Amino acid sequence: MSIFGRPPSQFGRDRRAMAMGVCLQAYVPLSVDESLLVVQRPFDMSATITPAEEDLKNALVSLKTANPTLGIAKIHALLLSSHPDWTVSEKRTRKILQSENLVLTPTGGGAPGQVYPTSRVIEGLDVSKWTKKAAVKYFGKLKGKGLAATAPIAAGETIWKEDPFALAPEWDLYDHQMSSHACGYCSTPLTTSPLIVPCSASTSATPCPVRFCSRLCLSRSGRTHPLLCASRNPASAPLLHFARRNQWMALHALAQCTARVLLAYNQDEKAFEEDWEVVRSLAQLGMEERAKGGWLNAEPDRATWKKAHKLFVQAFQEPSTEAEKKRLARLLKKPLRQDIADALFDYDAFLRGLGRMSLNLEAHGGLYVLHSHLNHSCTPNVSVRHLDKRTALSRITVLALRDIAPGEELFITYVNPELPLEQRRRQLMEWGFGKCTCDRCMKEERERKATGAESDVAKAEETADLEAELKAGLGVM
């Protein structure tokens, strides 16, 4: 792990998704993004003026002085309610507040009081199960762990393939699983094959819609499915429905991981110790830590967090009805150690768990042990693809983008590498990764200073912001 230390999911850009803690993952151009839960203000052609810079600055200074504890998002909302005829972006609001030193600007570099993601090396991890050309390397307290090449790797070479530790698939695919059209374990679309088998616990009285593409997948699903099955553990249904309704992939992934850990605890002590070590070692930055550090770029949606926590506890620890308690007790017969219970079900621990999922999920919802070690660079040397024909939606293939020498660190990118320097850095900082100092970013920064282009870039960004506001006011955007 590092401040750029895990393959996070597609960057959410609207306030509600950021406040809830949607996932962050290695950049891929997706047509559907779970974070696009945009709530727009009703359009009014009469409220379409863009205020002058001085007028906007005076208004914001006045509001912030009168409300010193409010964050950027609430000040922005207050501004719009106070001036309903103004069209102002939150980005422009942030810039003015920062220029007036009225907010704390995350700058990276380990500033005093700054909170960054943390992780730990997985004890006893056998990397050779996946590849003999890479090894885990610990780079220090701030950067954390990563992967480095141990042998020459040629451009285009497959470095490793990996099946998920847990899978919370994209919602369209999840809907296919819940409608019996995709395998409940590997997510492969189902056909009319005679190998397809239903959930063994499903009955007419307590149906489970999940089916599996083979008896092998049915067997492997025993690691998680019993605790998420509508028939065996109906207490989990409200949690899964809540995650689906809010398109909250991190919550779904946390449910999958928790189910795996709890079932391993009851079935196989050795498997539990291995799984628990993996989960505890994942990079994490809790939701409250992100909020306190200013990383959420939105007011935290604590009401939604608390509702999710209540459903989470009811699903796996304390169901709301006696009938559901009896069904859960049939699956979890072994008393849970108090330290494990606290680490799973305490509210703060729950928020840290959401943070783990957000930072470590791959773009399509898979959580992968070795993949979770990959750090970020704006010029990545490896790429993560879904290439296997049979399990393309769950198994990943990690490919070299260029020749890699022994000792070189392996990098993916967490953002769209085609974005300009400021936008790449802003997107990373919004997720708590600090100011990106990869070779490309530092080179571009030096070039701009040498050519005196920094002021031109700032002016261009301000012009773009104003243009966007005008378009929004005119109903173009």
Tab-separated table of C-alpha atoms in Angstrom:
chain	number	residue	atom	x	y	z
A	1	MET	CA	0.000	0.000	0.000
A	2	SER	CA	0.997	3.582	-0.471
A	3	ILE	CA	-0.752	6.888	-0.636
A	4	PHE	CA	-1.202	5.700	-4.201
A	5	GLY	CA	-1.223	2.136	-2.978
A	6	ARG	CA	-4.097	0.036	-4.178
A	7	PRO	CA	-6.048	-0.567	-7.327
A	8	PRO	CA	-9.093	1.509	-6.568
A	9	SER	CA	-12.360	1.793	-8.420
A	10	GLN	CA	-13.823	4.219	-10.997
A	11	PHE	CA	-13.759	7.743	-9.576
A	12	GLY	CA	-17.176	8.883	-8.382
A	13	ARG	CA	-17.833	12.543	-9.063
A	14	ASP	CA	-21.186	13.427	-7.537
A	15	ARG	CA	-21.564	14.470	-3.936
A	16	ARG	CA	-23.895	11.739	-2.760
A	17	ALA	CA	-21.710	8.940	-4.071
A	18	MET	CA	-18.560	10.520	-2.627
A	19	ALA	CA	-20.251	11.058	0.741
A	20	MET	CA	-21.492	7.467	0.884
A	21	GLY	CA	-18.098	6.112	-0.061
A	22	VAL	CA	-18.425	4.495	-3.458
A	23	CYS	CA	-15.556	2.487	-4.739
A	24	LEU	CA	-12.351	3.660	-6.241
A	25	GLN	CA	-10.554	1.471	-8.765
A	26	ALA	CA	-8.009	1.267	-11.534
A	27	TYR	CA	-9.097	3.519	-14.360
A	28	VAL	CA	-11.034	1.903	-17.172
A	29	PRO	CA	-13.445	3.727	-19.500
A	30	LEU	CA	-16.798	2.333	-18.355
A	31	SER	CA	-20.144	3.041	-19.933
A	32	VAL	CA	-21.952	2.567	-16.631
A	33	ASP	CA	-20.530	3.985	-13.408
A	34	GLU	CA	-22.118	3.142	-10.074
A	35	SER	CA	-21.131	6.553	-8.770
A	36	LEU	CA	-23.389	8.512	-11.123
A	37	LEU	CA	-26.181	9.039	-8.624
A	38	VAL	CA	-26.592	12.676	-9.604
A	39	VAL	CA	-29.331	14.719	-8.012
A	40	GLN	CA	-29.867	17.878	-10.046
A	41	ARG	CA	-31.621	21.093	-9.111
A	42	PRO	CA	-34.702	21.842	-11.192
A	43	PHE	CA	-33.746	23.944	-14.183
A	44	ASP	CA	-35.051	27.487	-14.247
A	45	MET	CA	-34.308	29.712	-17.235
A	46	SER	CA	-34.689	32.777	-15.024
A	47	ALA	CA	-31.816	31.737	-12.727
A	48	THR	CA	-28.970	31.818	-15.171
A	49	ILE	CA	-26.495	34.524	-14.240
A	50	THR	CA	-22.843	33.947	-13.371
A	51	PRO	CA	-21.682	36.376	-10.669
A	52	ALA	CA	-18.580	38.497	-11.021
A	53	GLU	CA	-15.503	37.242	-9.204
A	54	GLU	CA	-15.504	40.056	-6.630
A	55	ASP	CA	-19.219	39.645	-5.873
A	56	LEU	CA	-18.815	35.892	-5.459
A	57	LYS	CA	-15.761	36.289	-3.225
A	58	ASN	CA	-17.528	38.772	-0.934
A	59	ALA	CA	-20.565	36.510	-0.653
A	60	LEU	CA	-18.486	33.432	0.165
A	61	VAL	CA	-16.302	35.235	2.715
A	62	SER	CA	-19.434	36.510	4.427
A	63	LEU	CA	-21.054	33.069	4.513
A	64	LYS	CA	-17.913	31.306	5.750
A	65	THR	CA	-17.318	33.943	8.440
A	66	ALA	CA	-20.878	33.504	9.679
A	67	ASN	CA	-20.665	29.687	9.449
A	68	PRO	CA	-17.031	28.752	10.208
A	69	THR	CA	-17.735	25.052	10.887
A	70	LEU	CA	-19.430	24.327	7.548
A	71	GLY	CA	-17.532	22.497	4.815
A	72	ILE	CA	-17.223	23.457	1.165
A	73	ALA	CA	-20.311	21.551	0.021
A	74	LYS	CA	-22.581	23.133	2.645
A	75	ILE	CA	-21.190	26.611	2.038
A	76	HIS	CA	-21.840	26.058	-1.673
A	77	ALA	CA	-25.412	24.928	-0.979
A	78	LEU	CA	-25.941	27.910	1.325
A	79	LEU	CA	-24.616	30.238	-1.367
A	80	LEU	CA	-27.080	28.910	-3.938
A	81	SER	CA	-29.992	29.159	-1.531
A	82	SER	CA	-28.993	32.719	-0.627
A	83	HIS	CA	-28.578	33.693	-4.283
A	84	PRO	CA	-31.057	31.561	-6.267
A	85	ASP	CA	-30.340	33.567	-9.421
A	86	TRP	CA	-26.630	32.608	-9.396
A	87	THR	CA	-25.051	29.693	-11.243
A	88	VAL	CA	-21.810	28.725	-9.477
A	89	SER	CA	-19.955	25.403	-9.516
A	90	GLU	CA	-18.679	23.828	-6.312
A	91	LYS	CA	-15.205	23.783	-7.859
A	92	ARG	CA	-15.265	27.571	-8.236
A	93	THR	CA	-16.517	27.890	-4.656
A	94	ARG	CA	-13.646	25.720	-3.428
A	95	LYS	CA	-11.032	27.737	-5.320
A	96	ILE	CA	-12.176	31.040	-3.851
A	97	LEU	CA	-12.390	29.673	-0.299
A	98	GLN	CA	-8.911	28.207	-0.666
A	99	SER	CA	-7.506	31.437	-2.113
A	100	GLU	CA	-8.886	33.287	0.916
A	101	ASN	CA	-7.351	30.660	3.271
A	102	LEU	CA	-10.806	29.745	4.565
A	103	VAL	CA	-10.446	25.983	4.131
A	104	LEU	CA	-7.720	23.421	4.660
A	105	THR	CA	-6.267	22.372	1.327
A	106	PRO	CA	-4.952	18.759	1.178
A	107	THR	CA	-1.424	19.005	-0.166
A	108	GLY	CA	0.074	15.555	0.359
A	109	GLY	CA	3.610	14.878	1.455
A	110	GLY	CA	2.752	13.801	4.980
A	111	ALA	CA	1.742	17.207	6.358
A	112	PRO	CA	1.181	17.315	10.139
A	113	GLY	CA	-2.267	15.978	11.006
A	114	GLN	CA	-2.836	14.656	7.508
A	115	VAL	CA	-4.436	11.212	7.348
A	116	TYR	CA	-3.530	8.860	4.525
A	117	PRO	CA	-4.509	5.275	3.694
A	118	THR	CA	-2.613	2.631	5.630
A	119	SER	CA	-2.017	-1.070	5.047
A	120	ARG	CA	0.189	-3.913	6.182
A	121	VAL	CA	2.116	-6.698	4.504
A	122	ILE	CA	0.231	-10.013	4.451
A	123	GLU	CA	2.229	-12.443	6.560
A	124	GLY	CA	3.093	-15.679	4.762
A	125	LEU	CA	1.677	-14.577	1.395
A	126	ASP	CA	2.913	-16.980	-1.302
A	127	VAL	CA	3.175	-14.785	-4.409
A	128	SER	CA	4.443	-17.758	-6.439
A	129	LYS	CA	0.855	-19.065	-6.543
A	130	TRP	CA	0.236	-16.333	-9.114
A	131	THR	CA	3.610	-15.386	-10.569
A	132	LYS	CA	7.349	-15.965	-10.257
A	133	LYS	CA	8.183	-12.610	-11.828
A	134	ALA	CA	7.063	-10.279	-9.035
A	135	ALA	CA	7.400	-9.973	-5.277
A	136	VAL	CA	5.869	-7.850	-2.527
A	137	LYS	CA	8.077	-4.968	-1.448
A	138	TYR	CA	7.646	-2.641	1.514
A	139	PHE	CA	8.654	0.913	0.581
A	140	GLY	CA	8.244	2.671	3.925
A	141	LYS	CA	5.598	4.032	6.274
A	142	LEU	CA	4.156	6.662	3.919
A	143	LYS	CA	4.267	4.723	0.672
A	144	GLY	CA	3.683	1.307	2.185
A	145	LYS	CA	3.699	-1.890	0.152
A	146	GLY	CA	3.768	-2.583	-3.563
A	147	LEU	CA	4.926	-5.073	-6.183
A	148	ALA	CA	8.326	-5.144	-7.896
A	149	ALA	CA	9.578	-7.246	-10.802
A	150	THR	CA	11.990	-10.054	-9.877
A	151	ALA	CA	12.831	-11.018	-13.476
A	152	PRO	CA	12.743	-9.355	-16.908
A	153	ILE	CA	9.183	-8.925	-18.194
A	154	ALA	CA	8.550	-8.349	-21.881
A	155	ALA	CA	5.984	-5.911	-23.271
A	156	GLY	CA	2.669	-7.697	-23.774
A	157	GLU	CA	3.603	-10.573	-21.458
A	158	THR	CA	1.019	-11.987	-19.060
A	159	ILE	CA	2.472	-11.481	-15.584
A	160	TRP	CA	-0.297	-13.316	-13.759
A	161	LYS	CA	-3.962	-14.287	-13.738
A	162	GLU	CA	-6.086	-14.087	-10.604
A	163	ASP	CA	-9.521	-15.135	-9.399
A	164	PRO	CA	-11.302	-12.864	-6.901
A	165	PHE	CA	-11.110	-13.190	-3.144
A	166	ALA	CA	-14.633	-11.755	-3.202
A	167	LEU	CA	-16.858	-10.536	-6.008
A	168	ALA	CA	-19.446	-7.740	-5.884
A	169	PRO	CA	-20.184	-7.469	-9.610
A	170	GLU	CA	-21.455	-4.438	-11.445
A	171	TRP	CA	-25.138	-3.974	-10.856
A	172	ASP	CA	-26.355	-5.049	-14.279
A	173	LEU	CA	-24.531	-8.324	-13.793
A	174	TYR	CA	-25.763	-8.637	-10.207
A	175	ASP	CA	-29.316	-8.300	-11.521
A	176	HIS	CA	-28.584	-11.166	-13.921
A	177	GLN	CA	-27.397	-13.291	-10.978
A	178	MET	CA	-30.551	-12.481	-9.004
A	179	SER	CA	-32.742	-13.334	-12.000
A	180	SER	CA	-31.001	-16.702	-12.566
A	181	HIS	CA	-29.274	-15.545	-15.767
A	182	ALA	CA	-25.652	-15.494	-14.526
A	183	CYS	CA	-23.673	-17.831	-12.290
A	184	GLY	CA	-23.960	-16.828	-8.650
A	185	TYR	CA	-20.278	-17.590	-8.094
A	186	CYS	CA	-18.155	-16.793	-11.164
A	187	SER	CA	-20.733	-14.460	-12.823
A	188	THR	CA	-20.564	-16.267	-16.178
A	189	PRO	CA	-23.798	-15.710	-18.183
A	190	LEU	CA	-25.939	-18.856	-18.096
A	191	THR	CA	-27.238	-20.707	-21.148
A	192	THR	CA	-29.296	-23.878	-21.448
A	193	SER	CA	-26.413	-26.123	-20.408
A	194	PRO	CA	-27.392	-29.287	-18.508
A	195	LEU	CA	-24.547	-28.524	-16.092
A	196	ILE	CA	-26.430	-25.604	-14.543
A	197	VAL	CA	-27.567	-26.264	-10.954
A	198	PRO	CA	-29.802	-24.272	-8.577
A	199	CYS	CA	-29.021	-23.204	-5.031
A	200	SER	CA	-29.342	-26.386	-2.981
A	201	ALA	CA	-31.285	-24.581	-0.231
A	202	SER	CA	-33.948	-23.151	-2.520
A	203	THR	CA	-37.492	-24.435	-1.980
A	204	SER	CA	-40.931	-23.335	-3.117
A	205	ALA	CA	-41.587	-21.983	0.360
A	206	THR	CA	-38.233	-20.155	0.671
A	207	PRO	CA	-36.889	-19.668	-2.868
A	208	CYS	CA	-33.377	-18.526	-3.724
A	209	PRO	CA	-33.062	-17.295	-7.326
A	210	VAL	CA	-29.327	-17.932	-7.584
A	211	ARG	CA	-28.093	-20.632	-9.981
A	212	PHE	CA	-24.605	-21.867	-10.766
A	213	CYS	CA	-22.941	-22.787	-14.058
A	214	SER	CA	-21.561	-26.049	-12.641
A	215	ARG	CA	-21.347	-28.150	-9.507
A	216	LEU	CA	-17.800	-26.840	-9.059
A	217	CYS	CA	-19.075	-23.252	-8.776
A	218	LEU	CA	-21.875	-24.442	-6.494
A	219	SER	CA	-19.260	-26.034	-4.229
A	220	ARG	CA	-16.989	-22.986	-4.258
A	221	SER	CA	-19.922	-20.700	-3.497
A	222	GLY	CA	-20.032	-22.320	-0.075
A	223	ARG	CA	-17.400	-19.775	0.980
A	224	THR	CA	-19.930	-16.928	0.881
A	225	HIS	CA	-23.355	-17.781	-0.540
A	226	PRO	CA	-24.981	-19.464	2.498
A	227	LEU	CA	-24.886	-16.209	4.482
A	228	LEU	CA	-26.176	-14.213	1.498
A	229	CYS	CA	-28.809	-16.739	0.451
A	230	ALA	CA	-32.438	-15.583	0.630
A	231	SER	CA	-33.413	-19.057	1.814
A	232	ARG	CA	-30.693	-19.860	4.363
A	233	ASN	CA	-30.197	-16.357	5.780
A	234	PRO	CA	-33.182	-14.141	4.905
A	235	ALA	CA	-31.821	-11.515	7.324
A	236	SER	CA	-29.238	-10.606	4.655
A	237	ALA	CA	-31.869	-9.660	2.068
A	238	PRO	CA	-32.575	-6.109	3.373
A	239	LEU	CA	-28.835	-5.336	3.377
A	240	LEU	CA	-28.382	-6.523	-0.197
A	241	HIS	CA	-31.515	-4.686	-1.337
A	242	PHE	CA	-30.224	-1.502	0.317
A	243	ALA	CA	-26.839	-1.836	-1.403
A	244	ARG	CA	-28.554	-2.446	-4.740
A	245	ARG	CA	-31.003	0.419	-4.367
A	246	ASN	CA	-28.174	2.844	-3.577
A	247	GLN	CA	-25.816	1.226	-6.123
A	248	TRP	CA	-23.293	0.962	-3.294
A	249	MET	CA	-20.665	-1.489	-4.496
A	250	ALA	CA	-18.439	-1.058	-1.435
A	251	LEU	CA	-21.276	-2.129	0.871
A	252	HIS	CA	-22.013	-5.169	-1.292
A	253	ALA	CA	-18.325	-6.098	-1.323
A	254	LEU	CA	-18.108	-5.723	2.454
A	255	ALA	CA	-21.080	-8.087	2.784
A	256	GLN	CA	-19.323	-10.623	0.542
A	257	CYS	CA	-16.069	-10.394	2.523
A	258	THR	CA	-17.834	-10.608	5.871
A	259	ALA	CA	-19.761	-13.676	4.743
A	260	ARG	CA	-16.507	-15.334	3.695
A	261	VAL	CA	-14.756	-14.538	6.975
A	262	LEU	CA	-17.654	-15.680	9.196
A	263	LEU	CA	-18.193	-18.954	7.325
A	264	ALA	CA	-14.455	-19.724	7.384
A	265	TYR	CA	-14.443	-19.033	11.134
A	266	ASN	CA	-17.149	-21.675	11.578
A	267	GLN	CA	-15.827	-24.242	9.098
A	268	ASP	CA	-12.028	-24.134	8.816
A	269	GLU	CA	-9.740	-22.461	11.350
A	270	LYS	CA	-6.714	-22.406	9.015
A	271	ALA	CA	-8.738	-20.891	6.161
A	272	PHE	CA	-10.142	-18.303	8.550
A	273	GLU	CA	-6.696	-17.202	9.745
A	274	GLU	CA	-5.541	-16.817	6.129
A	275	ASP	CA	-8.663	-14.921	5.058
A	276	TRP	CA	-8.645	-12.688	8.118
A	277	GLU	CA	-5.000	-11.791	7.494
A	278	VAL	CA	-5.847	-10.807	3.914
A	279	VAL	CA	-8.751	-8.581	4.983
A	280	ARG	CA	-6.843	-6.883	7.795
A	281	SER	CA	-3.877	-6.188	5.509
A	282	LEU	CA	-5.858	-4.376	2.807
A	283	ALA	CA	-5.311	-0.663	2.434
A	284	GLN	CA	-7.843	1.342	4.400
A	285	LEU	CA	-8.959	4.891	5.051
A	286	GLY	CA	-12.139	5.016	7.113
A	287	MET	CA	-15.118	7.101	6.051
A	288	GLU	CA	-14.837	9.405	9.068
A	289	GLU	CA	-11.100	9.777	8.451
A	290	ARG	CA	-11.823	10.793	4.879
A	291	ALA	CA	-14.453	13.258	6.075
A	292	LYS	CA	-12.207	14.817	8.743
A	293	GLY	CA	-9.335	15.108	6.275
A	294	GLY	CA	-11.539	16.907	3.768
A	295	TRP	CA	-11.110	14.087	1.263
A	296	LEU	CA	-14.797	13.373	0.622
A	297	ASN	CA	-15.310	16.620	-1.322
A	298	ALA	CA	-18.870	16.491	0.047
A	299	GLU	CA	-20.688	16.514	3.345
A	300	PRO	CA	-20.658	12.954	4.734
A	301	ASP	CA	-23.982	11.135	4.474
A	302	ARG	CA	-23.892	9.785	8.019
A	303	ALA	CA	-27.588	8.931	8.063
A	304	THR	CA	-27.033	6.528	5.176
A	305	TRP	CA	-23.929	5.100	6.838
A	306	LYS	CA	-25.853	4.401	10.048
A	307	LYS	CA	-28.756	2.804	8.191
A	308	ALA	CA	-26.310	0.565	6.335
A	309	HIS	CA	-24.582	-0.388	9.599
A	310	LYS	CA	-27.901	-1.340	11.201
A	311	LEU	CA	-28.765	-3.611	8.265
A	312	PHE	CA	-25.236	-5.049	8.285
A	313	VAL	CA	-25.495	-6.038	11.958
A	314	GLN	CA	-28.964	-7.501	11.411
A	315	ALA	CA	-27.695	-9.549	8.468
A	316	PHE	CA	-24.745	-11.189	10.190
A	317	GLN	CA	-24.982	-10.766	13.968
A	318	GLU	CA	-28.415	-9.865	15.367
A	319	PRO	CA	-31.386	-10.459	13.016
A	320	SER	CA	-34.575	-8.577	13.807
A	321	THR	CA	-36.909	-11.600	14.144
A	322	GLU	CA	-36.712	-14.859	16.059
A	323	ALA	CA	-37.198	-16.907	12.888
A	324	GLU	CA	-34.252	-15.160	11.221
A	325	LYS	CA	-32.117	-15.600	14.344
A	326	LYS	CA	-32.717	-19.357	14.230
A	327	ARG	CA	-31.732	-19.570	10.559
A	328	LEU	CA	-28.541	-17.590	11.152
A	329	ALA	CA	-27.691	-19.749	14.184
A	330	ARG	CA	-27.785	-22.854	11.965
A	331	LEU	CA	-25.009	-21.357	9.838
A	332	LEU	CA	-22.922	-19.721	12.574
A	333	LYS	CA	-22.790	-22.238	15.397
A	334	LYS	CA	-19.385	-21.295	16.787
A	335	PRO	CA	-19.343	-18.313	19.206
A	336	LEU	CA	-17.459	-15.449	17.611
A	337	ARG	CA	-14.372	-14.216	19.434
A	338	GLN	CA	-14.968	-10.764	20.894
A	339	ASP	CA	-11.995	-9.190	19.093
A	340	ILE	CA	-13.318	-10.463	15.754
A	341	ALA	CA	-16.847	-9.301	16.558
A	342	ASP	CA	-15.564	-5.834	17.453
A	343	ALA	CA	-13.435	-5.659	14.305
A	344	LEU	CA	-16.444	-6.541	12.144
A	345	PHE	CA	-19.515	-5.013	13.785
A	346	ASP	CA	-18.390	-1.969	15.746
A	347	TYR	CA	-19.651	1.135	13.906
A	348	ASP	CA	-16.193	2.671	13.417
A	349	ALA	CA	-14.876	-0.702	12.269
A	350	PHE	CA	-17.762	-0.914	9.790
A	351	LEU	CA	-16.774	2.471	8.337
A	352	ARG	CA	-13.169	1.297	8.043
A	353	GLY	CA	-14.435	-1.811	6.275
A	354	LEU	CA	-16.257	0.346	3.737
A	355	GLY	CA	-13.035	2.280	3.259
A	356	ARG	CA	-11.133	-0.936	2.583
A	357	MET	CA	-13.588	-1.976	-0.077
A	358	SER	CA	-13.640	1.445	-1.727
A	359	LEU	CA	-9.866	1.516	-2.022
A	360	ASN	CA	-9.254	-2.051	-3.145
A	361	LEU	CA	-12.034	-3.100	-5.515
A	362	GLU	CA	-11.144	-3.556	-9.172
A	363	ALA	CA	-13.237	-1.748	-11.781
A	364	HIS	CA	-15.774	-4.548	-12.228
A	365	GLY	CA	-16.284	-5.274	-8.522
A	366	GLY	CA	-13.687	-7.947	-7.804
A	367	LEU	CA	-11.415	-7.908	-4.765
A	368	TYR	CA	-8.083	-9.560	-5.592
A	369	VAL	CA	-5.306	-10.367	-3.130
A	370	LEU	CA	-2.219	-9.750	-5.277
A	371	HIS	CA	-3.849	-7.092	-7.451
A	372	SER	CA	-4.594	-5.061	-4.308
A	373	HIS	CA	-0.828	-4.449	-3.932
A	374	LEU	CA	-0.495	-2.483	-7.181
A	375	ASN	CA	0.389	1.179	-6.748
A	376	HIS	CA	-0.452	4.137	-8.975
A	377	SER	CA	1.490	5.996	-11.634
A	378	CYS	CA	0.208	8.354	-14.312
A	379	THR	CA	2.432	6.370	-16.704
A	380	PRO	CA	1.553	2.772	-15.749
A	381	ASN	CA	3.663	-0.158	-16.894
A	382	VAL	CA	0.982	-2.827	-16.409
A	383	SER	CA	-2.686	-3.131	-17.357
A	384	VAL	CA	-5.498	-5.196	-15.830
A	385	ARG	CA	-7.805	-6.908	-18.322
A	386	HIS	CA	-10.673	-9.414	-18.350
A	387	LEU	CA	-9.610	-11.807	-21.114
A	388	ASP	CA	-10.503	-15.366	-20.128
A	389	LYS	CA	-13.463	-16.469	-22.231
A	390	ARG	CA	-15.146	-18.582	-19.589
A	391	THR	CA	-14.557	-16.466	-16.491
A	392	ALA	CA	-13.852	-13.126	-18.182
A	393	LEU	CA	-16.098	-11.241	-15.784
A	394	SER	CA	-14.317	-12.379	-12.628
A	395	ARG	CA	-10.792	-13.562	-13.505
A	396	ILE	CA	-8.275	-10.822	-14.284
A	397	THR	CA	-5.162	-10.937	-16.450
A	398	VAL	CA	-2.300	-8.556	-15.631
A	399	LEU	CA	-0.303	-7.595	-18.735
A	400	ALA	CA	2.953	-5.665	-19.173
A	401	LEU	CA	2.523	-2.471	-21.186
A	402	ARG	CA	6.255	-2.224	-21.874
A	403	ASP	CA	9.477	-4.032	-21.073
A	404	ILE	CA	10.036	-4.090	-17.299
A	405	ALA	CA	13.461	-4.651	-15.753
A	406	PRO	CA	14.087	-6.571	-12.510
A	407	GLY	CA	13.659	-4.289	-9.516
A	408	GLU	CA	11.190	-1.959	-11.232
A	409	GLU	CA	7.926	-1.390	-9.410
A	410	LEU	CA	4.726	-2.494	-11.136
A	411	PHE	CA	2.178	0.315	-11.577
A	412	ILE	CA	-1.378	0.721	-12.779
A	413	THR	CA	-3.212	4.037	-13.047
A	414	TYR	CA	-6.141	4.989	-10.839
A	415	VAL	CA	-7.257	7.886	-13.056
A	416	ASN	CA	-7.702	8.596	-16.743
A	417	PRO	CA	-4.082	9.169	-17.865
A	418	GLU	CA	-5.273	11.478	-20.641
A	419	LEU	CA	-6.392	14.109	-18.115
A	420	PRO	CA	-4.141	17.144	-17.525
A	421	LEU	CA	-1.880	17.330	-14.484
A	422	GLU	CA	-4.203	19.313	-12.189
A	423	GLN	CA	-7.213	17.089	-12.816
A	424	ARG	CA	-5.264	13.877	-12.241
A	425	ARG	CA	-3.895	15.206	-8.972
A	426	ARG	CA	-7.270	16.533	-7.852
A	427	GLN	CA	-8.991	13.200	-8.424
A	428	LEU	CA	-6.326	11.343	-6.455
A	429	MET	CA	-6.367	13.873	-3.623
A	430	GLU	CA	-10.143	13.625	-3.314
A	431	TRP	CA	-9.671	9.997	-2.331
A	432	GLY	CA	-6.995	10.695	0.258
A	433	PHE	CA	-3.953	9.737	-1.814
A	434	GLY	CA	-2.188	13.053	-1.446
A	435	LYS	CA	-0.458	15.011	-4.190
A	436	CYS	CA	0.753	12.664	-6.917
A	437	THR	CA	4.537	12.819	-7.292
A	438	CYS	CA	4.995	10.143	-9.952
A	439	ASP	CA	7.704	10.764	-12.565
A	440	ARG	CA	5.231	12.109	-15.114
A	441	CYS	CA	3.582	14.559	-12.720
A	442	MET	CA	6.908	15.899	-11.483
A	443	LYS	CA	8.211	16.268	-15.042
A	444	GLU	CA	5.090	18.167	-16.152
A	445	GLU	CA	5.305	20.377	-13.074
A	446	ARG	CA	8.960	21.244	-13.795
A	447	GLU	CA	8.190	21.954	-17.445
A	448	ARG	CA	5.391	24.360	-16.524
A	449	LYS	CA	7.578	26.216	-14.053
A	450	ALA	CA	10.378	26.455	-16.615
A	451	THR	CA	8.103	27.859	-19.315
A	452	GLY	CA	6.059	30.071	-17.001
A	453	ALA	CA	2.899	28.300	-18.113
A	454	GLU	CA	1.436	27.881	-14.626
A	455	SER	CA	-0.487	31.133	-14.695
A	456	ASP	CA	-1.836	30.340	-18.164
A	457	VAL	CA	-3.025	26.942	-16.961
A	458	ALA	CA	-4.779	28.504	-13.966
A	459	LYS	CA	-6.484	31.046	-16.216
A	460	ALA	CA	-7.534	28.312	-18.641
A	461	GLU	CA	-9.015	26.286	-15.780
A	462	GLU	CA	-10.926	29.318	-14.495
A	463	THR	CA	-12.244	30.028	-17.989
A	464	ALA	CA	-13.329	26.400	-18.321
A	465	ASP	CA	-15.147	26.624	-14.985
A	466	LEU	CA	-16.974	29.774	-16.034
A	467	GLU	CA	-17.859	28.228	-19.378
A	468	ALA	CA	-19.269	25.170	-17.625
A	469	GLU	CA	-21.355	27.365	-15.326
A	470	LEU	CA	-22.759	29.326	-18.264
A	471	LYS	CA	-23.615	26.127	-20.113
A	472	ALA	CA	-25.309	24.752	-17.014
A	473	GLY	CA	-27.304	27.940	-16.660
A	474	LEU	CA	-28.404	27.745	-20.259
A	475	GLY	CA	-29.384	24.103	-19.956
A	476	VAL	CA	-26.596	22.907	-22.267
A	477	MET	CA	-25.069	20.610	-19.620
